[in-house]
mmCIF file of C-alpha atoms in Angstrom:
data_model
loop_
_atom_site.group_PDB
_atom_site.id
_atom_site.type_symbol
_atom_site.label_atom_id
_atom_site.label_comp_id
_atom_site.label_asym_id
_atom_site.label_seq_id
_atom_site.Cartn_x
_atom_site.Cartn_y
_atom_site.Cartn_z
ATOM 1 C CA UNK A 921 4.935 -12.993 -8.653
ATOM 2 C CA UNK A 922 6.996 -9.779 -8.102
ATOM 3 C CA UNK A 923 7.283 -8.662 -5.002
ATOM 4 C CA UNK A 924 5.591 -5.229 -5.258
ATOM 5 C CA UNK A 925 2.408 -7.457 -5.755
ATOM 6 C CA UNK A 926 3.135 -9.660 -2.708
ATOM 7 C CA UNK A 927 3.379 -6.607 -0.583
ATOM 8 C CA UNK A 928 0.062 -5.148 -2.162
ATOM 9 C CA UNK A 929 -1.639 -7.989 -1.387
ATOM 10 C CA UNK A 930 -0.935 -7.603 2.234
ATOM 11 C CA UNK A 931 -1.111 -4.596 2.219
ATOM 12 C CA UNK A 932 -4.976 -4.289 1.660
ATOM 13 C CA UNK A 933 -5.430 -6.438 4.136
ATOM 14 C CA UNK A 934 -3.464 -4.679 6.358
ATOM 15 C CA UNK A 935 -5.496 -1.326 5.544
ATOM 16 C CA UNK A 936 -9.016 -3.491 5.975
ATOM 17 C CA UNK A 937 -9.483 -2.859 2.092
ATOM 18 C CA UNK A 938 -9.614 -6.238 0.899
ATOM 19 C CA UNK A 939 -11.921 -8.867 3.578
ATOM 20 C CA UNK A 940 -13.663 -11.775 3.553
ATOM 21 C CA UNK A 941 -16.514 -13.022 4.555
ATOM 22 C CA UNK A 942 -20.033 -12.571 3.003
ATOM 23 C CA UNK A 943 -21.211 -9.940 0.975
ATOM 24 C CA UNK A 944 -23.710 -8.303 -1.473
ATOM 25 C CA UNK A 945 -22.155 -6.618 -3.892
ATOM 26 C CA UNK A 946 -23.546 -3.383 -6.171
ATOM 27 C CA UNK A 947 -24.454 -6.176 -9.096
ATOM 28 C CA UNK A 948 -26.673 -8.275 -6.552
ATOM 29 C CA UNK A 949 -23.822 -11.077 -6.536
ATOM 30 C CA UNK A 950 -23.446 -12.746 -2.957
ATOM 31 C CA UNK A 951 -19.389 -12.566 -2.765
ATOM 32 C CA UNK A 952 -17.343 -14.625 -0.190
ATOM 33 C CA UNK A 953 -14.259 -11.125 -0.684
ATOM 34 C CA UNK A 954 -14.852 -7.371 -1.255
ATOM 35 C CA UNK A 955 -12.449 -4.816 -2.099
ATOM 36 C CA UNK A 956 -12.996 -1.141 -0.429
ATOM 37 C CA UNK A 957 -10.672 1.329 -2.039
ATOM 38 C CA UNK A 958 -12.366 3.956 0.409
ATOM 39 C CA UNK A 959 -10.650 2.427 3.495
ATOM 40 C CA UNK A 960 -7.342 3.663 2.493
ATOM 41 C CA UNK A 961 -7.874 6.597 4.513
ATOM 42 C CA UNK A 962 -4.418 8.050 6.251
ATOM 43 C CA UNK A 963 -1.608 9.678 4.614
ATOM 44 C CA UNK A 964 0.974 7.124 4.702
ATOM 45 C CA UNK A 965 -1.991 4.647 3.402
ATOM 46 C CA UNK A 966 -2.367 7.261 0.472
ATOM 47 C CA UNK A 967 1.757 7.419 -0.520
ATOM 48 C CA UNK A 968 1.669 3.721 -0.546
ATOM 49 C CA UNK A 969 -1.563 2.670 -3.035
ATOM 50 C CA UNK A 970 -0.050 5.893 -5.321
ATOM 51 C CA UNK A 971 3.456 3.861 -5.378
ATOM 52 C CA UNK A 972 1.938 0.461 -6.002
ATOM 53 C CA UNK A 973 -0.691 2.149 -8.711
ATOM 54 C CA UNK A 974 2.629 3.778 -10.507
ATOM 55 C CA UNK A 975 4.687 0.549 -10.388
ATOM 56 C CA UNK A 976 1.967 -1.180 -11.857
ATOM 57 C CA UNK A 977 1.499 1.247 -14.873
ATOM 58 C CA UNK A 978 4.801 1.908 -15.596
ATOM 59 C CA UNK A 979 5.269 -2.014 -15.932
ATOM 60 C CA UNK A 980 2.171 -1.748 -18.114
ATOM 61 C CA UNK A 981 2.271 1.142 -20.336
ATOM 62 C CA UNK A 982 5.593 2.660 -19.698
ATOM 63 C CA UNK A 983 5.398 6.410 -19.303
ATOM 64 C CA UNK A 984 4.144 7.269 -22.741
ATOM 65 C CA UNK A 985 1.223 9.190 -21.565
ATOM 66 C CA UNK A 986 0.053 13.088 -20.691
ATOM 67 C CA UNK A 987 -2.879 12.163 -18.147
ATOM 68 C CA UNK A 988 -4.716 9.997 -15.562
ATOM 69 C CA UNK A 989 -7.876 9.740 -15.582
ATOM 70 C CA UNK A 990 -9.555 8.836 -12.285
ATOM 71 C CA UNK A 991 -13.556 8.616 -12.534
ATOM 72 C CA UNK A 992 -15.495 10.222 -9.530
ATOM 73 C CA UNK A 993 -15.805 9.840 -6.715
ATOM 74 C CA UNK A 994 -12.880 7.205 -5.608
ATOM 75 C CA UNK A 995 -10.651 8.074 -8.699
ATOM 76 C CA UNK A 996 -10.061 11.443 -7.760
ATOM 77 C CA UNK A 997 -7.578 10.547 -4.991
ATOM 78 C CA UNK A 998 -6.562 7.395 -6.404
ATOM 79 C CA UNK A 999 -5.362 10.095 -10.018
ATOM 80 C CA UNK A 1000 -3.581 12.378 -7.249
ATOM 81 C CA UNK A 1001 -1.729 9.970 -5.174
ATOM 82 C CA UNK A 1002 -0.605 7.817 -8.238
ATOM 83 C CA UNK A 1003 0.299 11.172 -10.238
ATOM 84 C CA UNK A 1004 2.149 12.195 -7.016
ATOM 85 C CA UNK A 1005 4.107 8.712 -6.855
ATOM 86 C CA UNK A 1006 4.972 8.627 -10.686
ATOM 87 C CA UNK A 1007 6.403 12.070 -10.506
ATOM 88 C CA UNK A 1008 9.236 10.838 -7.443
ATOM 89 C CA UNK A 1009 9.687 7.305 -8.342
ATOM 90 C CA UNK A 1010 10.525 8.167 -12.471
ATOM 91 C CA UNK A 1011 10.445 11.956 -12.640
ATOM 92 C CA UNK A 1012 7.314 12.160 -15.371
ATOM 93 C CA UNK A 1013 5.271 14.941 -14.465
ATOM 94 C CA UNK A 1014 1.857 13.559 -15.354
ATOM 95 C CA UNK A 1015 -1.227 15.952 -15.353
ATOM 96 C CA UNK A 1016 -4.606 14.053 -13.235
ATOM 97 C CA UNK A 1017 -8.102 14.863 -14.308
ATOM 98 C CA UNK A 1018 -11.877 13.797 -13.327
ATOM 99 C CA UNK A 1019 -15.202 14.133 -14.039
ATOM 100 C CA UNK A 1020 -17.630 16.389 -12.008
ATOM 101 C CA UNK A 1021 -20.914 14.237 -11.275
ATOM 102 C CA UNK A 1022 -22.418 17.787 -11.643
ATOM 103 C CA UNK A 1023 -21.206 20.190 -13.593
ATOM 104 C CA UNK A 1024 -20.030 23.628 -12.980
ATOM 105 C CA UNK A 1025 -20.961 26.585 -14.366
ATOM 106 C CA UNK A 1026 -19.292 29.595 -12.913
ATOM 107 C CA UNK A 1027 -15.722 30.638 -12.067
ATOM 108 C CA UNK A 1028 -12.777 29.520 -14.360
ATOM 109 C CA UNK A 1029 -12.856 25.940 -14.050
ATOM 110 C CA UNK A 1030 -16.025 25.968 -14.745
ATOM 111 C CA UNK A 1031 -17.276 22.726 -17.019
ATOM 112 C CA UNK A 1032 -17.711 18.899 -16.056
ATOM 113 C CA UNK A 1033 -13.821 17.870 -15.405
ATOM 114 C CA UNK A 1034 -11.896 18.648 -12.136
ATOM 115 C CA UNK A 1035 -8.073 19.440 -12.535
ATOM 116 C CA UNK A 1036 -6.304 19.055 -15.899
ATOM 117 C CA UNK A 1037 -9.083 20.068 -18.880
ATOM 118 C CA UNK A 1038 -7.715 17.333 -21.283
ATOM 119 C CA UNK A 1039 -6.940 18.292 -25.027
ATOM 120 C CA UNK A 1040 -6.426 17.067 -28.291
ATOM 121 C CA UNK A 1041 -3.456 15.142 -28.715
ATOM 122 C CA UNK A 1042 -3.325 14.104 -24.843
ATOM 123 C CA UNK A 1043 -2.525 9.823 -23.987
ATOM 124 C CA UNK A 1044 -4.656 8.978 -20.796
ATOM 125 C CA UNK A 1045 -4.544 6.498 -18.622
ATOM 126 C CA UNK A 1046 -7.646 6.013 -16.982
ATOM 127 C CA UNK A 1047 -7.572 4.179 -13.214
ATOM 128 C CA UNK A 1048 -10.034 2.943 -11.027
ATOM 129 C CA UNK A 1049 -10.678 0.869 -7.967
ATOM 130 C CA UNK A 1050 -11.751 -2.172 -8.776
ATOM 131 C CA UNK A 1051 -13.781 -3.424 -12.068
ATOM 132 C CA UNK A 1052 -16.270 -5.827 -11.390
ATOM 133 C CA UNK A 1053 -18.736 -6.123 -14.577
ATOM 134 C CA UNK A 1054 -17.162 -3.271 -16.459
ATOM 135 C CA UNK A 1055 -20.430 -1.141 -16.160
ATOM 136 C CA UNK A 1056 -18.494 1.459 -15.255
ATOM 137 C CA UNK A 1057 -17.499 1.997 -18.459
ATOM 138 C CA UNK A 1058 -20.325 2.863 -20.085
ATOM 139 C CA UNK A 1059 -20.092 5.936 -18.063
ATOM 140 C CA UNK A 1060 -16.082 6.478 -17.947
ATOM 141 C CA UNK A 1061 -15.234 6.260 -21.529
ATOM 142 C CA UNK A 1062 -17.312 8.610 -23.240
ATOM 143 C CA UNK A 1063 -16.316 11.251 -20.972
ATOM 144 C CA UNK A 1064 -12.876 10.627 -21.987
ATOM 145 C CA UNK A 1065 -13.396 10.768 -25.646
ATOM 146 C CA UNK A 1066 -15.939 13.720 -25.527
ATOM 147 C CA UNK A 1067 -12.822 15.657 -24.436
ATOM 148 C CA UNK A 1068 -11.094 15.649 -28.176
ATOM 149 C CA UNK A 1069 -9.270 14.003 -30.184
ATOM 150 C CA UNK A 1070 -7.241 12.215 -27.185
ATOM 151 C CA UNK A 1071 -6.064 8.307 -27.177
ATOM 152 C CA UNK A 1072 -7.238 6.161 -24.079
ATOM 153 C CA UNK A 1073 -3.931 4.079 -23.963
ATOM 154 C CA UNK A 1074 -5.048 1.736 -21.170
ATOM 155 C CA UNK A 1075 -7.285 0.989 -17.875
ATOM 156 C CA UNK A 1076 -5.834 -0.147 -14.578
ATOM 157 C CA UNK A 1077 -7.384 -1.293 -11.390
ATOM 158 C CA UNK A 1078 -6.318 -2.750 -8.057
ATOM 159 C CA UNK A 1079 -8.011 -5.754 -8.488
ATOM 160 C CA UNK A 1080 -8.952 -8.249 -11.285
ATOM 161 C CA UNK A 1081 -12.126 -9.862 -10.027
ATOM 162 C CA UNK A 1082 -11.869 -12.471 -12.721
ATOM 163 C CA UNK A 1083 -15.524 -12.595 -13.164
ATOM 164 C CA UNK A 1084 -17.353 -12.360 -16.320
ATOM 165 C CA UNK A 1085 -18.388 -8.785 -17.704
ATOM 166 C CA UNK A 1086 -21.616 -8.028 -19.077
ATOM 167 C CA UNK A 1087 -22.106 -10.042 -22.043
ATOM 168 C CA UNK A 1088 -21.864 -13.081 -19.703
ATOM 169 C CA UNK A 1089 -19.364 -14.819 -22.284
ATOM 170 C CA UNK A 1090 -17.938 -17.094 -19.882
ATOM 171 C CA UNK A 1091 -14.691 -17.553 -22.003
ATOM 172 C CA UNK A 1092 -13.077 -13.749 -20.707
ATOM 173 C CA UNK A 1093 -13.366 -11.635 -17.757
ATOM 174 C CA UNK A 1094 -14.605 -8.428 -17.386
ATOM 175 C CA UNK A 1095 -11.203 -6.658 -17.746
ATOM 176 C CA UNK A 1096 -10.713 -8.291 -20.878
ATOM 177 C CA UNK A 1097 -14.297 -7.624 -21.901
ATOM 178 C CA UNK A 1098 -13.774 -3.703 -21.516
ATOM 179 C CA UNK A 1099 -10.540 -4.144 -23.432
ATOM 180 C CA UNK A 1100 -12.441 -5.843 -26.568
ATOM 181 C CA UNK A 1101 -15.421 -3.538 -26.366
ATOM 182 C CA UNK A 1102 -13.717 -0.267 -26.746
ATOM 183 C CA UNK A 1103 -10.130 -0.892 -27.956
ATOM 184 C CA UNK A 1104 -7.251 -0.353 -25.120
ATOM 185 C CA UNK A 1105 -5.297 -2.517 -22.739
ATOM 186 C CA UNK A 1106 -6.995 -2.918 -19.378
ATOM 187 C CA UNK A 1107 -4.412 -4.584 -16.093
ATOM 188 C CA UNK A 1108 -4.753 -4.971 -12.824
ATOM 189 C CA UNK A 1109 -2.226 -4.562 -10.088
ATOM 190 C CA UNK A 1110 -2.902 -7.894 -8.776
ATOM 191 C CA UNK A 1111 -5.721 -10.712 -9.461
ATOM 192 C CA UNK A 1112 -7.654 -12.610 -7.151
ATOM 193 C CA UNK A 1113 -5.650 -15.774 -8.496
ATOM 194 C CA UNK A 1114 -2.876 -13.568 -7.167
ATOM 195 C CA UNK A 1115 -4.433 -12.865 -3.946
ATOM 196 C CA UNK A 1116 -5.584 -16.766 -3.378
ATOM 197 C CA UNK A 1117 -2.085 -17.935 -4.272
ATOM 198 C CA UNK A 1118 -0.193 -15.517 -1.870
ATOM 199 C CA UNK A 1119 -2.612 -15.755 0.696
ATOM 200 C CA UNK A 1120 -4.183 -19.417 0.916
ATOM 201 C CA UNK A 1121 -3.329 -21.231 4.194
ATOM 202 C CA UNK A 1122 -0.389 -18.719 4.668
ATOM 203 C CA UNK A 1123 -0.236 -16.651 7.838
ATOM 204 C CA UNK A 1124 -0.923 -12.623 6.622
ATOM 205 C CA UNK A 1125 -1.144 -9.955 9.616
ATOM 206 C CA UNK A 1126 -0.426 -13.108 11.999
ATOM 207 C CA UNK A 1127 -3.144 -14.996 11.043
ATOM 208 C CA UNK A 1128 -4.314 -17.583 7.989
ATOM 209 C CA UNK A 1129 -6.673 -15.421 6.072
ATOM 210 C CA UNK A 1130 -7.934 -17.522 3.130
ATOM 211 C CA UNK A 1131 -8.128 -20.887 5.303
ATOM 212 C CA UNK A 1132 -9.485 -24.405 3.599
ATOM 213 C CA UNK A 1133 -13.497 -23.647 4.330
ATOM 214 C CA UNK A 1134 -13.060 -20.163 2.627
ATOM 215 C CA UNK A 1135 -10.878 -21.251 -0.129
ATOM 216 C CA UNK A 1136 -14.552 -23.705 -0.697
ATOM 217 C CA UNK A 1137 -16.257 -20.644 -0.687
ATOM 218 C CA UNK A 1138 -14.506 -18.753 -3.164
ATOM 219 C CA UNK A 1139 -13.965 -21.766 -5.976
ATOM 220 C CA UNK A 1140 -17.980 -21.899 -5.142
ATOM 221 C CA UNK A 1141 -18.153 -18.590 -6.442
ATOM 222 C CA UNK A 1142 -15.967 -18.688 -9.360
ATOM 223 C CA UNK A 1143 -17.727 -21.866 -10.349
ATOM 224 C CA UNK A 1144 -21.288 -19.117 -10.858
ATOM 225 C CA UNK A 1145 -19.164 -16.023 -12.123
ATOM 226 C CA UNK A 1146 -15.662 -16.637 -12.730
ATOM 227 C CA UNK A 1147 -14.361 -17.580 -16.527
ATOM 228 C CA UNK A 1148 -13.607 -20.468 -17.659
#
């Protein structure tokens, strides 16, 4: 595993963005882990996910690309920060843009996209949080492609949840789901495979954070939602 994915892992834990324990998630799953991108919330929190978020798509998809995408309302920082980050750690200037979840309809900037107005021609990369199902996609994409004649070259998230996306095929996840369904690379900075291997019965933060009893609990989960 490289070692900017090591330190991500910890680092969400260290910012309280990635726990454990028991949870209801959005899709009415009972989860043993949840991911928060909302709890990064201090400055030096912010420099850090835009650094890890720009290592991560370079490695991806290079720097071939005019845009970032970030869906509202958790995108919108998650565009800046990583725009910010790409711009100092490889000197691409890369343009961030949004949605509006209501659209304007005075001033200049009027119209339904926050920050860059994205044209035909433009590459995007679009980023998000976390992509559980892939619902959000539904939403995301045709935003995107309502903008022109632009290409989508790729999704990434934090995390890879590894769970199955909405068909319920069994045999891919919901990353590579959203990849089949509309025709772009999707990646993850890490996976929970990732986060299990770095983290099981290993001291994180001073303490053993995926122990035996919750390592149980998440194979029990898998076994309901994860692939095969």
């Amino acid at each position: 595993m490289e070692a900017y994915k090591s330190e991500f892992i910890e680092f969400m834990v260290e910012s309280d963005v990635l726990k454990f324990g028991d949870f209801t998630l959005k899709s009415g799953r009972k989860s043993p882990f949840f991911m928060n991108a909302g709890a990064y919330v201090t400055g030096g929190q912010l420099k850090r996910l835009g650094e890890y978020y720009a290592k991560a798509i370079y490695a991806a998809y290079g720097d071939d690309f005019d845009v970032l995408f970030g869906p509202a309302y958790k995108g919108i920082p998650l565009a800046c920060v990583t725009a910010i980050a790409f711009s100092e750690l490889y000197g691409k200037e890369i343009k961030y843009c949004s949605n509006r979840k209501e659209e304007k309809d005075h001033g200049a900037d009027k119209g339904g996209l926050l920050g860059y107005q994205i044209q035909d021609g433009d590459r995007v990369v679009m980023i998000e949080d976390v992509t559980t199902s892939g619902k959000s996609m539904e939403e995301t994409v045709p935003i995107v492609r309502a903008q022109g004649d632009v290409t989508i070259v790729g999704l990434m998230v934090s995390l890879n949840r590894q769970e199955v996306g909405l068909s319920g095929d069994k045999s891919m996840t919901a990353l590579d789901e959203v990849a089949k369904t509309y025709g772009f690379a999707t990646n993850a900075i890490v996976s929970m495979s990732d986060v299990v291997e770095h983290l099981y019965n290993k001291p994180c933060q001073g303490k053993i954070i995926i122990d035996d009893q919750m390592k149980g609990a998440i194979d029990t989960y898998y076994e309901a939602y994860g692939v095969q």
